[in-house]
Amino acid sequence: MFSRRFILRKIGQIILHTIFWCTVLLFYTYFFGFDSNDFSYVFSFSLFLMPITIATTYVSIYNLIPHYLIKKRYGRFALYGFFTLVISAFLIIVSVFYGLIYLSNFQYGNMAPISRSLIFVTTAVYIIVIIVSAFKLLKLNLKHTQDAKKLETKILETQLKLKEQELNYLKMQIHPHFLFNTLNTMYGFALKKADETPEMILKLSNLLDYLLYQVDKPFVALQDEINHINDYIELEKMRFHDTLNIDFSAENILEDTQIAPMLLLPFIENSFKHGTLKNGILEINIKLYCEEKNVFFQIKNTHLKHDETNKGIGLVNIKKRLDLLYKNHYKLDINNTDNLFKINLKLETI
């Protein structure tokens, strides 16, 4: 069963084609009627040419162009096109003889002047075929362009969804890693019934609030990220007591500067997790500052070179996130010396 919309579309096409070929018939009548007063002859001759023109045109636009030319089957297009040309040329010659034999009773002088010339008759037919074929090519080209744009849009949408899914996956890996370390520290304080436990719970509450309500945003204020880092550092200070010497400075932070959430914390987490005590002290130096539209982040900590610091889950994930969010707009340098592990990060912010 055909739908009503399909039937109406087909009826519309038939009407348009009928109007077009009636226009062609009027053109033929006017063209071949030039310098002739025999309307009956001209109309009959034009009417005889119509099936030849229609057949040649439809073979071109419904077979040769879509099945061979558009699909780049040029050999068959040339072969079948040649056959079409020969057959149509033969029928055009027949039309001239039709005018001479049947319409003018072998009286050459009774023929319409233009219909006597095989060149003019052939030109009249093929000019219609060429015009319609050119319009068909243009239509197919526009359709191809639209289809290509739709496909490109679908590809971009798919890539965006995959990017979002990968980012969410990376965040899911970061969050449990961070929470595990923090809860493990809190558990140790609870066992010792330390006075710092309530303050740790408050700090952790702030961090959880950040994780639940801010980290799913594509970007957050850099100051919010700094506050988050401060809370984390305070928690670590409680855990390390006198074995930690940390210096965190944030300078020239502009209010409108934004950054991807949880982007810097894994570096700091990594320095605590893989840092090494030197003379009984873990030394960590963190510097964060802005210059124009760039954010600079530097961190270094005491470290033994044989530790495989750069293979931690935090750094692996953060590199992937940087590639996804700041591709070609960041620079990351990681230096592993005998005693220090250094990270320098430059971000071009939005």
Short mmCIF file of C-alpha atoms in Angstrom, two decimals:
data_model
loop_
_atom_site.label_atom_id
_atom_site.label_comp_id
_atom_site.label_asym_id
_atom_site.label_seq_id
_atom_site.Cartn_x
_atom_site.Cartn_y
_atom_site.Cartn_z
CA MET A 1 0.00 0.00 0.00
CA PHE A 2 1.34 3.40 -0.97
CA SER A 3 1.00 6.24 1.49
CA ARG A 4 -1.10 9.27 0.67
CA ARG A 5 1.97 11.47 0.81
CA PHE A 6 3.75 9.25 -1.75
CA ILE A 7 0.75 9.30 -4.11
CA LEU A 8 0.42 13.08 -3.88
CA ARG A 9 4.13 13.49 -4.55
CA LYS A 10 3.91 11.29 -7.66
CA ILE A 11 0.85 13.19 -8.92
CA GLY A 12 2.74 16.44 -8.41
CA GLN A 13 5.71 15.11 -10.39
CA ILE A 14 3.44 14.00 -13.25
CA ILE A 15 1.81 17.44 -13.38
CA LEU A 16 5.18 19.22 -13.40
CA HIS A 17 6.53 16.94 -16.14
CA THR A 18 3.38 17.45 -18.21
CA ILE A 19 3.66 21.22 -17.90
CA PHE A 20 7.35 21.08 -18.83
CA TRP A 21 6.83 18.96 -21.96
CA CYS A 22 3.90 21.13 -23.06
CA THR A 23 6.27 24.08 -22.79
CA VAL A 24 8.84 22.20 -24.91
CA LEU A 25 6.14 21.51 -27.49
CA LEU A 26 5.32 25.22 -27.64
CA PHE A 27 9.04 25.97 -28.03
CA TYR A 28 9.34 23.50 -30.92
CA THR A 29 6.24 24.95 -32.57
CA TYR A 30 7.61 28.48 -32.30
CA PHE A 31 11.14 27.43 -33.32
CA PHE A 32 10.19 25.39 -36.38
CA GLY A 33 7.41 27.82 -37.28
CA PHE A 34 9.91 30.60 -37.92
CA ASP A 35 9.43 31.91 -41.46
CA SER A 36 6.56 29.43 -42.08
CA ASN A 37 2.80 29.96 -42.29
CA ASP A 38 1.82 26.28 -42.28
CA PHE A 39 0.87 25.81 -38.60
CA SER A 40 -0.50 22.30 -39.23
CA TYR A 41 2.84 21.12 -40.64
CA VAL A 42 4.89 22.76 -37.86
CA PHE A 43 2.71 21.41 -35.07
CA SER A 44 2.67 17.87 -36.51
CA PHE A 45 6.45 17.91 -37.00
CA SER A 46 7.00 19.23 -33.44
CA LEU A 47 4.63 16.59 -32.07
CA PHE A 48 6.59 13.85 -33.89
CA LEU A 49 9.84 15.07 -32.25
CA MET A 50 8.39 14.99 -28.72
CA PRO A 51 8.66 11.18 -28.11
CA ILE A 52 12.27 11.26 -29.39
CA THR A 53 13.15 14.16 -27.10
CA ILE A 54 11.32 12.70 -24.08
CA ALA A 55 12.87 9.23 -24.50
CA THR A 56 16.40 10.58 -24.97
CA THR A 57 16.03 12.91 -21.98
CA TYR A 58 14.64 10.26 -19.63
CA VAL A 59 17.32 7.74 -20.62
CA SER A 60 19.89 10.37 -19.78
CA ILE A 61 18.53 11.58 -16.43
CA TYR A 62 17.12 8.31 -15.08
CA ASN A 63 19.70 5.84 -16.34
CA LEU A 64 22.96 7.21 -17.71
CA ILE A 65 23.57 9.94 -15.13
CA PRO A 66 22.49 8.29 -11.84
CA HIS A 67 23.61 4.71 -12.64
CA TYR A 68 26.88 5.36 -14.44
CA LEU A 69 28.12 8.96 -14.36
CA ILE A 70 27.42 9.65 -10.66
CA LYS A 71 28.76 6.23 -9.67
CA LYS A 72 31.93 6.93 -11.70
CA ARG A 73 31.38 4.01 -14.05
CA TYR A 74 32.72 6.11 -16.89
CA GLY A 75 33.36 3.26 -19.33
CA ARG A 76 29.75 2.08 -19.36
CA PHE A 77 28.53 5.69 -19.32
CA ALA A 78 30.49 6.39 -22.51
CA LEU A 79 29.34 3.14 -24.15
CA TYR A 80 25.64 3.48 -23.34
CA GLY A 81 25.77 7.20 -24.01
CA PHE A 82 27.15 6.47 -27.47
CA PHE A 83 24.34 3.97 -28.13
CA THR A 84 21.76 6.53 -26.97
CA LEU A 85 23.30 9.18 -29.22
CA VAL A 86 23.28 6.91 -32.29
CA ILE A 87 19.69 5.77 -31.79
CA SER A 88 18.38 9.29 -31.09
CA ALA A 89 20.30 10.66 -34.09
CA PHE A 90 18.74 7.98 -36.29
CA LEU A 91 15.26 8.88 -35.02
CA ILE A 92 15.94 12.58 -35.67
CA ILE A 93 16.85 11.71 -39.25
CA VAL A 94 13.60 9.73 -39.48
CA SER A 95 11.71 12.82 -38.26
CA VAL A 96 13.15 14.89 -41.10
CA PHE A 97 12.05 12.26 -43.62
CA TYR A 98 8.68 12.16 -41.89
CA GLY A 99 8.31 15.86 -42.57
CA LEU A 100 9.41 15.43 -46.17
CA ILE A 101 7.46 12.29 -47.06
CA TYR A 102 4.34 12.33 -44.94
CA LEU A 103 3.72 16.01 -44.13
CA SER A 104 4.84 17.65 -47.41
CA ASN A 105 4.19 14.79 -49.85
CA PHE A 106 7.78 14.81 -51.17
CA GLN A 107 7.51 18.54 -51.83
CA TYR A 108 10.76 19.92 -50.42
CA GLY A 109 9.53 23.47 -50.80
CA ASN A 110 6.46 22.78 -48.65
CA MET A 111 8.60 21.90 -45.63
CA ALA A 112 9.09 24.49 -42.89
CA PRO A 113 12.48 26.13 -43.59
CA ILE A 114 14.14 25.17 -40.31
CA SER A 115 12.84 21.59 -40.36
CA ARG A 116 14.76 21.03 -43.60
CA SER A 117 18.09 21.33 -41.75
CA LEU A 118 19.22 18.24 -39.90
CA ILE A 119 21.62 20.40 -37.86
CA PHE A 120 18.84 22.69 -36.61
CA VAL A 121 16.53 19.77 -35.77
CA THR A 122 19.33 17.96 -33.92
CA THR A 123 20.27 21.13 -32.04
CA ALA A 124 16.65 21.70 -30.97
CA VAL A 125 16.38 18.18 -29.56
CA TYR A 126 19.74 18.01 -27.82
CA ILE A 127 19.50 21.47 -26.31
CA ILE A 128 16.49 20.21 -24.34
CA VAL A 129 18.34 17.01 -23.37
CA ILE A 130 21.41 18.97 -22.25
CA ILE A 131 19.42 21.51 -20.22
CA VAL A 132 17.40 18.85 -18.40
CA SER A 133 20.52 16.69 -17.83
CA ALA A 134 22.40 19.68 -16.41
CA PHE A 135 19.50 20.39 -14.05
CA LYS A 136 19.51 16.70 -12.99
CA LEU A 137 23.24 16.83 -12.30
CA LEU A 138 22.82 19.99 -10.24
CA LYS A 139 19.99 18.39 -8.28
CA LEU A 140 22.00 15.22 -7.61
CA ASN A 141 25.02 17.30 -6.60
CA LEU A 142 22.95 19.32 -4.14
CA LYS A 143 21.48 16.11 -2.72
CA HIS A 144 24.95 14.61 -2.40
CA THR A 145 26.16 17.75 -0.61
CA GLN A 146 23.22 17.64 1.80
CA ASP A 147 23.76 13.94 2.46
CA ALA A 148 27.46 14.57 3.05
CA LYS A 149 26.64 17.35 5.52
CA LYS A 150 24.14 15.13 7.33
CA LEU A 151 26.71 12.35 7.52
CA GLU A 152 29.36 14.77 8.74
CA THR A 153 26.96 16.08 11.38
CA LYS A 154 26.18 12.53 12.54
CA ILE A 155 29.89 11.74 12.71
CA LEU A 156 30.58 14.88 14.74
CA GLU A 157 27.67 14.11 17.07
CA THR A 158 28.94 10.56 17.52
CA GLN A 159 32.47 11.82 18.19
CA LEU A 160 31.10 14.31 20.72
CA LYS A 161 29.13 11.60 22.50
CA LEU A 162 32.17 9.34 22.56
CA LYS A 163 34.23 12.23 23.90
CA GLU A 164 31.69 12.89 26.65
CA GLN A 165 31.55 9.21 27.52
CA GLU A 166 35.33 8.97 27.68
CA LEU A 167 35.50 12.06 29.87
CA ASN A 168 32.87 10.61 32.20
CA TYR A 169 34.79 7.35 32.29
CA LEU A 170 37.99 9.17 33.21
CA LYS A 171 36.19 11.13 35.92
CA MET A 172 34.76 7.92 37.34
CA GLN A 173 38.29 6.58 37.61
CA ILE A 174 39.56 9.71 39.32
CA HIS A 175 36.80 10.00 41.90
CA PRO A 176 37.10 6.56 43.54
CA HIS A 177 40.89 6.92 43.57
CA PHE A 178 40.67 10.26 45.37
CA LEU A 179 37.93 9.15 47.77
CA PHE A 180 39.76 5.96 48.66
CA ASN A 181 42.86 7.88 49.73
CA THR A 182 40.86 10.43 51.74
CA LEU A 183 38.61 7.90 53.48
CA ASN A 184 41.61 5.74 54.33
CA THR A 185 43.20 8.73 56.06
CA MET A 186 40.00 9.50 57.95
CA TYR A 187 39.71 5.89 59.03
CA GLY A 188 43.17 6.06 60.60
CA PHE A 189 42.24 9.20 62.55
CA ALA A 190 38.99 7.65 63.72
CA LEU A 191 40.83 4.62 65.04
CA LYS A 192 43.09 6.90 67.04
CA LYS A 193 40.09 9.05 68.09
CA ALA A 194 42.06 12.11 67.03
CA ASP A 195 40.68 15.58 67.75
CA GLU A 196 41.16 16.49 64.09
CA THR A 197 38.52 13.98 62.94
CA PRO A 198 35.54 16.43 62.96
CA GLU A 199 37.55 18.97 60.95
CA MET A 200 38.53 16.23 58.50
CA ILE A 201 34.87 15.29 58.08
CA LEU A 202 34.03 18.93 57.36
CA LYS A 203 36.81 19.19 54.77
CA LEU A 204 35.73 15.95 53.17
CA SER A 205 32.14 17.21 53.09
CA ASN A 206 33.28 20.25 51.12
CA LEU A 207 35.17 18.03 48.71
CA LEU A 208 32.21 15.72 48.23
CA ASP A 209 29.97 18.69 47.55
CA TYR A 210 32.43 19.79 44.87
CA LEU A 211 32.53 16.32 43.35
CA LEU A 212 28.76 15.88 43.30
CA TYR A 213 27.67 19.29 42.06
CA GLN A 214 30.61 20.87 40.24
CA VAL A 215 32.71 18.18 38.61
CA ASP A 216 30.05 17.27 36.01
CA LYS A 217 30.21 20.79 34.62
CA PRO A 218 32.46 21.20 31.58
CA PHE A 219 34.24 24.14 33.20
CA VAL A 220 34.34 25.78 36.64
CA ALA A 221 35.90 28.94 38.03
CA LEU A 222 39.60 28.50 38.66
CA GLN A 223 39.08 29.90 42.16
CA ASP A 224 36.69 27.03 42.95
CA GLU A 225 39.36 24.56 41.90
CA ILE A 226 41.84 26.34 44.15
CA ASN A 227 39.47 26.13 47.12
CA HIS A 228 39.07 22.44 46.39
CA ILE A 229 42.85 21.99 46.32
CA ASN A 230 43.20 23.86 49.63
CA ASP A 231 40.71 21.52 51.29
CA TYR A 232 42.59 18.52 49.99
CA ILE A 233 45.93 19.89 51.19
CA GLU A 234 44.49 20.55 54.64
CA LEU A 235 43.37 16.93 54.82
CA GLU A 236 46.81 15.72 53.87
CA LYS A 237 48.45 18.02 56.41
CA MET A 238 46.41 16.34 59.12
CA ARG A 239 47.57 12.94 57.90
CA PHE A 240 51.27 13.75 57.55
CA HIS A 241 51.64 15.98 60.65
CA ASP A 242 55.27 17.04 60.99
CA THR A 243 56.51 14.93 58.09
CA LEU A 244 55.11 17.29 55.48
CA ASN A 245 56.49 20.58 54.24
CA ILE A 246 54.16 21.97 51.57
CA ASP A 247 53.99 25.38 49.97
CA PHE A 248 51.00 26.25 47.78
CA SER A 249 50.78 29.70 46.20
CA ALA A 250 48.09 31.00 43.85
CA GLU A 251 48.77 34.40 42.32
CA ASN A 252 47.07 36.73 39.87
CA ILE A 253 43.93 34.58 39.68
CA LEU A 254 41.26 36.35 37.65
CA GLU A 255 37.60 35.89 38.54
CA ASP A 256 36.54 35.00 34.99
CA THR A 257 39.26 32.40 34.48
CA GLN A 258 37.76 28.93 34.03
CA ILE A 259 39.22 25.46 33.99
CA ALA A 260 38.01 21.88 33.64
CA PRO A 261 37.08 20.55 37.11
CA MET A 262 39.36 18.05 38.86
CA LEU A 263 42.11 18.83 36.36
CA LEU A 264 44.90 19.84 38.73
CA LEU A 265 44.12 17.73 41.79
CA PRO A 266 45.45 14.42 40.33
CA PHE A 267 48.89 16.04 39.99
CA ILE A 268 48.79 17.02 43.65
CA GLU A 269 47.39 13.63 44.63
CA ASN A 270 50.23 12.02 42.74
CA SER A 271 52.84 14.04 44.63
CA PHE A 272 51.47 12.79 47.95
CA LYS A 273 51.01 9.21 46.82
CA HIS A 274 54.38 8.75 45.14
CA GLY A 275 56.43 11.40 46.90
CA THR A 276 59.34 10.22 49.02
CA LEU A 277 60.37 11.49 52.44
CA LYS A 278 63.81 13.05 52.40
CA ASN A 279 65.43 13.35 55.83
CA GLY A 280 62.05 12.43 57.27
CA ILE A 281 60.18 15.18 55.37
CA LEU A 282 58.04 15.09 52.24
CA GLU A 283 58.58 18.39 50.48
CA ILE A 284 56.02 19.62 47.97
CA ASN A 285 56.06 22.97 46.23
CA ILE A 286 53.01 24.08 44.22
CA LYS A 287 52.72 27.30 42.25
CA LEU A 288 49.67 28.42 40.30
CA TYR A 289 49.38 31.73 38.47
CA CYS A 290 47.78 33.38 35.42
CA GLU A 291 49.28 35.48 32.67
CA GLU A 292 46.85 36.94 30.15
CA LYS A 293 44.71 33.98 29.01
CA ASN A 294 47.16 31.33 30.15
CA VAL A 295 47.19 29.32 33.37
CA PHE A 296 50.55 28.06 34.64
CA PHE A 297 50.74 25.20 37.12
CA GLN A 298 53.99 23.97 38.60
CA ILE A 299 54.53 21.25 41.16
CA LYS A 300 57.58 19.45 42.43
CA ASN A 301 58.11 16.96 45.23
CA THR A 302 60.93 14.92 46.71
CA HIS A 303 61.17 11.61 44.95
CA LEU A 304 63.36 8.59 44.27
CA LYS A 305 63.90 8.06 40.57
CA HIS A 306 63.34 4.30 40.64
CA ASP A 307 59.71 4.92 41.70
CA GLU A 308 57.43 4.61 38.66
CA THR A 309 55.59 7.82 39.49
CA ASN A 310 54.46 8.65 36.01
CA LYS A 311 52.55 5.37 35.71
CA GLY A 312 49.97 6.20 38.35
CA ILE A 313 46.31 6.13 37.31
CA GLY A 314 45.96 9.83 38.09
CA LEU A 315 48.62 11.02 35.65
CA VAL A 316 47.56 8.64 32.90
CA ASN A 317 43.98 9.87 33.12
CA ILE A 318 44.91 13.51 33.35
CA LYS A 319 46.94 13.26 30.14
CA LYS A 320 43.92 11.77 28.36
CA ARG A 321 41.65 14.51 29.71
CA LEU A 322 44.08 17.19 28.59
CA ASP A 323 44.09 15.72 25.07
CA LEU A 324 40.29 15.66 25.02
CA LEU A 325 39.65 19.09 26.52
CA TYR A 326 42.72 21.15 25.59
CA LYS A 327 44.12 19.48 22.50
CA ASN A 328 46.77 21.72 20.90
CA HIS A 329 46.07 24.25 23.66
CA TYR A 330 48.26 22.94 26.44
CA LYS A 331 51.85 22.04 27.15
CA LEU A 332 52.82 19.44 29.74
CA ASP A 333 56.39 18.76 30.82
CA ILE A 334 57.22 15.99 33.29
CA ASN A 335 60.79 15.78 34.60
CA ASN A 336 61.98 12.91 36.75
CA THR A 337 65.40 13.63 38.28
CA ASP A 338 67.30 11.79 41.00
CA ASN A 339 65.70 13.62 43.89
CA LEU A 340 62.79 15.63 42.48
CA PHE A 341 59.70 14.97 40.40
CA LYS A 342 58.61 18.10 38.51
CA ILE A 343 55.53 18.94 36.50
CA ASN A 344 55.01 22.10 34.46
CA LEU A 345 51.62 22.65 32.85
CA LYS A 346 50.53 25.53 30.65
CA LEU A 347 46.88 25.88 29.69
CA GLU A 348 45.27 28.23 27.21
CA THR A 349 41.96 29.00 28.90
CA ILE A 350 38.68 29.86 27.15
#
